[in-house]
Short mmCIF file of C-alpha atoms in Angstrom, two decimals:
data_model
loop_
_atom_site.label_atom_id
_atom_site.label_comp_id
_atom_site.label_asym_id
_atom_site.label_seq_id
_atom_site.Cartn_x
_atom_site.Cartn_y
_atom_site.Cartn_z
CA MET R 798 -43.76 2.16 -2.53
CA ILE R 799 -44.17 4.14 -5.76
CA LEU R 800 -47.39 3.36 -7.66
CA ILE R 801 -47.77 4.23 -11.33
CA PRO R 802 -51.15 3.55 -12.98
CA ALA R 803 -50.70 3.19 -16.72
CA TYR R 804 -52.74 2.66 -19.86
CA ASN R 805 -50.96 2.74 -23.23
CA GLU R 806 -48.02 4.80 -22.00
CA ALA R 807 -45.28 3.05 -23.98
CA GLU R 808 -43.82 6.37 -25.11
CA SER R 809 -43.12 7.62 -21.58
CA ILE R 810 -43.18 4.70 -19.12
CA GLN R 811 -39.50 3.78 -19.41
CA GLN R 812 -38.31 7.27 -18.51
CA VAL R 813 -40.76 7.57 -15.58
CA VAL R 814 -39.85 4.15 -14.13
CA THR R 815 -36.11 4.56 -14.68
CA GLU R 816 -36.08 7.95 -12.93
CA ALA R 817 -38.22 6.73 -10.02
CA CYS R 818 -35.99 3.68 -9.55
CA ARG R 819 -32.86 5.82 -9.71
CA LEU R 820 -34.10 8.29 -7.09
CA ARG R 821 -35.85 6.00 -4.63
CA ALA R 822 -34.84 2.73 -2.97
CA GLU R 823 -38.38 1.40 -2.52
CA PRO R 824 -40.30 -0.73 -5.02
CA VAL R 825 -41.75 0.92 -8.11
CA VAL R 826 -45.00 -0.75 -9.12
CA VAL R 827 -46.75 -0.13 -12.43
CA ILE R 828 -50.43 -1.03 -12.49
CA ASP R 829 -51.15 -1.81 -16.14
CA ASP R 830 -54.80 -1.10 -16.90
CA CYS R 831 -55.08 -3.51 -19.88
CA SER R 832 -52.75 -1.58 -22.17
CA THR R 833 -52.85 -2.62 -25.80
CA ASP R 834 -49.27 -1.50 -26.42
CA ASN R 835 -46.06 -2.72 -24.75
CA THR R 836 -46.35 -0.51 -21.63
CA ALA R 837 -46.11 -3.50 -19.26
CA ALA R 838 -43.04 -5.02 -20.93
CA LEU R 839 -41.21 -1.70 -21.05
CA ALA R 840 -42.04 -0.97 -17.41
CA LYS R 841 -40.73 -4.36 -16.31
CA ALA R 842 -37.58 -3.98 -18.42
CA SER R 843 -36.98 -0.61 -16.73
CA GLY R 844 -37.06 -2.08 -13.22
CA ALA R 845 -40.70 -1.93 -12.15
CA MET R 846 -42.84 -4.66 -10.74
CA VAL R 847 -45.93 -4.86 -12.96
CA LEU R 848 -49.45 -5.67 -11.81
CA ARG R 849 -51.59 -6.44 -14.86
CA LEU R 850 -55.30 -5.87 -14.39
CA PRO R 851 -57.58 -8.52 -15.94
CA LEU R 852 -60.05 -5.89 -17.15
CA ARG R 853 -59.94 -2.15 -17.71
CA MET R 854 -60.70 -0.36 -14.45
CA GLY R 855 -59.77 3.25 -15.14
CA ALA R 856 -57.55 5.56 -13.11
CA TRP R 857 -59.05 5.04 -9.69
CA GLY R 858 -59.42 1.27 -10.12
CA ALA R 859 -55.74 1.02 -11.04
CA ILE R 860 -54.66 3.26 -8.16
CA GLN R 861 -56.82 1.39 -5.64
CA THR R 862 -55.32 -1.89 -6.86
CA GLY R 863 -51.88 -0.42 -6.18
CA LEU R 864 -52.95 0.84 -2.74
CA ARG R 865 -54.35 -2.58 -1.86
CA PHE R 866 -51.07 -4.15 -2.95
CA ALA R 867 -49.11 -1.65 -0.82
CA HIS R 868 -51.39 -2.38 2.14
CA ARG R 869 -50.96 -6.14 1.73
CA GLU R 870 -47.19 -5.73 1.50
CA GLY R 871 -47.12 -3.64 4.70
CA SER R 872 -45.78 -0.51 3.03
CA ALA R 873 -45.52 2.46 5.39
CA TYR R 874 -46.48 4.82 2.58
CA ALA R 875 -47.41 4.91 -1.08
CA VAL R 876 -46.78 7.62 -3.64
CA THR R 877 -48.85 7.80 -6.82
CA ILE R 878 -47.37 9.36 -9.93
CA ASP R 879 -48.65 9.54 -13.49
CA ALA R 880 -47.10 7.39 -16.19
CA ASP R 881 -47.11 10.22 -18.73
CA GLY R 882 -44.13 12.11 -17.32
CA GLN R 883 -46.08 15.07 -15.87
CA HIS R 884 -44.94 14.35 -12.32
CA ASP R 885 -41.25 14.78 -11.61
CA PRO R 886 -40.03 11.95 -9.34
CA HIS R 887 -37.66 14.49 -7.75
CA GLY R 888 -40.76 15.85 -5.97
CA ILE R 889 -41.39 12.59 -4.10
CA ALA R 890 -39.15 13.60 -1.20
CA ALA R 891 -41.14 16.81 -0.68
CA LEU R 892 -44.38 14.81 -0.58
CA LEU R 893 -43.02 12.34 1.94
CA ALA R 894 -41.55 14.92 4.35
CA PRO R 895 -44.87 15.89 6.04
CA LEU R 896 -45.79 12.20 6.39
CA ALA R 897 -42.47 11.40 8.04
CA VAL R 898 -43.02 13.94 10.83
CA GLY R 899 -46.72 13.19 11.30
CA GLU R 900 -47.99 16.51 9.93
CA ALA R 901 -50.30 14.84 7.41
CA ASP R 902 -51.83 11.53 6.41
CA VAL R 903 -52.01 12.50 2.74
CA VAL R 904 -49.89 15.00 0.84
CA ILE R 905 -50.88 16.31 -2.58
CA GLY R 906 -48.35 17.64 -5.04
CA ALA R 907 -50.10 20.86 -6.02
CA CYS R 908 -49.62 22.86 -9.20
CA PRO R 909 -52.80 24.94 -9.59
CA SER R 910 -51.26 27.08 -12.33
CA ARG R 911 -51.54 24.13 -14.72
CA VAL R 912 -55.32 24.32 -15.11
CA SER R 913 -57.69 26.24 -17.32
CA PRO R 914 -59.84 29.13 -16.10
CA ALA R 915 -62.95 26.94 -16.41
CA ARG R 916 -61.45 24.28 -14.15
CA ARG R 917 -60.45 26.95 -11.63
CA ILE R 918 -64.09 27.99 -11.42
CA ALA R 919 -65.17 24.36 -10.96
CA TRP R 920 -62.58 23.87 -8.21
CA ARG R 921 -63.72 27.05 -6.45
CA TYR R 922 -67.31 25.77 -6.53
CA PHE R 923 -66.23 22.37 -5.14
CA ARG R 924 -64.26 24.04 -2.35
CA TRP R 925 -67.33 26.09 -1.46
CA LEU R 926 -69.61 23.01 -1.45
CA SER R 927 -67.28 20.67 0.40
CA GLY R 928 -65.36 22.94 2.73
CA ILE R 929 -62.11 21.36 1.51
CA ALA R 930 -59.62 24.20 1.23
CA LEU R 931 -57.13 22.72 -1.23
CA GLN R 932 -55.77 24.55 -4.25
CA ASP R 933 -55.19 21.52 -6.54
CA ILE R 934 -57.89 18.94 -6.00
CA THR R 935 -57.26 16.84 -9.10
CA SER R 936 -53.53 16.21 -8.86
CA GLY R 937 -52.68 12.52 -9.02
CA PHE R 938 -49.25 13.17 -7.51
CA ARG R 939 -50.01 12.12 -3.95
CA ALA R 940 -48.42 10.46 -0.94
CA TYR R 941 -50.44 8.36 1.49
CA ASN R 942 -49.44 7.07 4.92
CA ARG R 943 -50.37 3.61 6.20
CA GLU R 944 -53.68 4.76 7.70
CA ALA R 945 -54.75 6.46 4.47
CA ILE R 946 -53.70 3.43 2.42
CA GLY R 947 -55.85 1.21 4.62
CA ARG R 948 -58.83 3.54 4.45
CA LEU R 949 -58.68 3.79 0.65
CA SER R 950 -58.25 0.03 0.27
CA ARG R 951 -61.69 -0.60 1.76
CA PRO R 952 -64.84 -1.31 -0.23
CA GLU R 953 -66.35 2.12 0.59
CA ALA R 954 -63.70 3.67 -1.66
CA THR R 955 -64.39 1.34 -4.56
CA LEU R 956 -66.19 3.57 -7.02
CA LEU R 957 -65.25 4.34 -10.60
CA ASP R 958 -63.60 7.72 -11.20
CA TYR R 959 -63.25 8.29 -7.46
CA GLN R 960 -59.65 9.42 -7.51
CA ASP R 961 -60.00 13.15 -7.26
CA LEU R 962 -62.91 14.47 -5.28
CA GLY R 963 -64.35 11.32 -3.74
CA VAL R 964 -61.04 10.31 -2.20
CA LEU R 965 -60.69 13.70 -0.55
CA LEU R 966 -64.21 13.49 0.87
CA ILE R 967 -63.64 9.99 2.27
CA LEU R 968 -60.36 11.01 3.87
CA ARG R 969 -61.87 14.12 5.42
CA ARG R 970 -64.91 12.21 6.71
CA HIS R 971 -62.57 9.89 8.58
CA GLY R 972 -60.55 12.74 10.07
CA LEU R 973 -57.36 12.22 8.08
CA GLN R 974 -55.16 15.27 7.58
CA ILE R 975 -54.56 16.39 4.01
CA ARG R 976 -51.83 18.82 3.08
CA GLU R 977 -50.52 20.27 -0.16
CA VAL R 978 -46.92 20.81 -1.20
CA GLU R 979 -46.21 22.92 -4.25
CA VAL R 980 -44.52 20.99 -7.05
CA ALA R 981 -43.60 21.63 -10.65
CA MET R 982 -45.41 19.66 -13.34
CA GLN R 983 -44.44 19.09 -16.92
CA PRO R 984 -46.85 19.01 -19.85
CA ARG R 985 -47.63 15.54 -21.17
CA ALA R 986 -44.87 14.43 -23.49
CA ASN R 987 -47.24 12.58 -25.85
CA GLY R 988 -50.92 11.88 -26.45
CA LYS R 989 -53.67 12.42 -23.93
CA SER R 990 -54.42 11.03 -20.49
CA HIS R 991 -56.15 7.63 -20.52
CA VAL R 992 -56.04 6.45 -16.93
#
C-alpha cells in the first residue's frame, strides 16, 4: 500500500498519485489532513483512495492514520511518500527490495545531500546522542513491513510530530532493523511543506 499524507497539495497531488498508480499495482491512499483546497477531489480523480481526517493532525498524525488503515487491511507493507513531488515513485521498488528478502523491517529513502549545513550538524548530534547510524533521519520516503506497521499503529507511537526521530527510536527500542537506500529527490515543485 502506498500512503501519501497531504495538506493543500492541489498543485502536485495529481501527478504524484497518477505516477504511483501507474508504477505500482497496490492501492494508493491519500490521507487528506483537512486541506482547504481541492487536494482530496484531485487525488480521488487521479485514482487514489482518500481518507479525510476530521481535524488537522499534522504529518505524523496523517501517516499514522494511513499505517493504521494498512494494518487493518492486512497490507504486507506500506510505503510513505510526500504529496509535493519530492519523492520519485520509481524509487519504491528499491525501498521494498530489502523488505522482500527480510534484510530490514523499515527502509528509508536517503538523500542526505538535500539538507543544509545546519541540519547536517543537528543530524550528527542526534546520531551521537541516540546511537542511530543513519545518514538521512528526516526522510519521509519510507517502507515499512507488517511488523513495523503494527508497532507504529499502537498508542505508544501516537505523539504529534513523531515522524522523524521518535519513530526511529521506537523501532530501534523494539529491535526492528532499519536500513537506508540511496534515492534521488526533487525540489518541491510549489509552495512549502505543510504536513
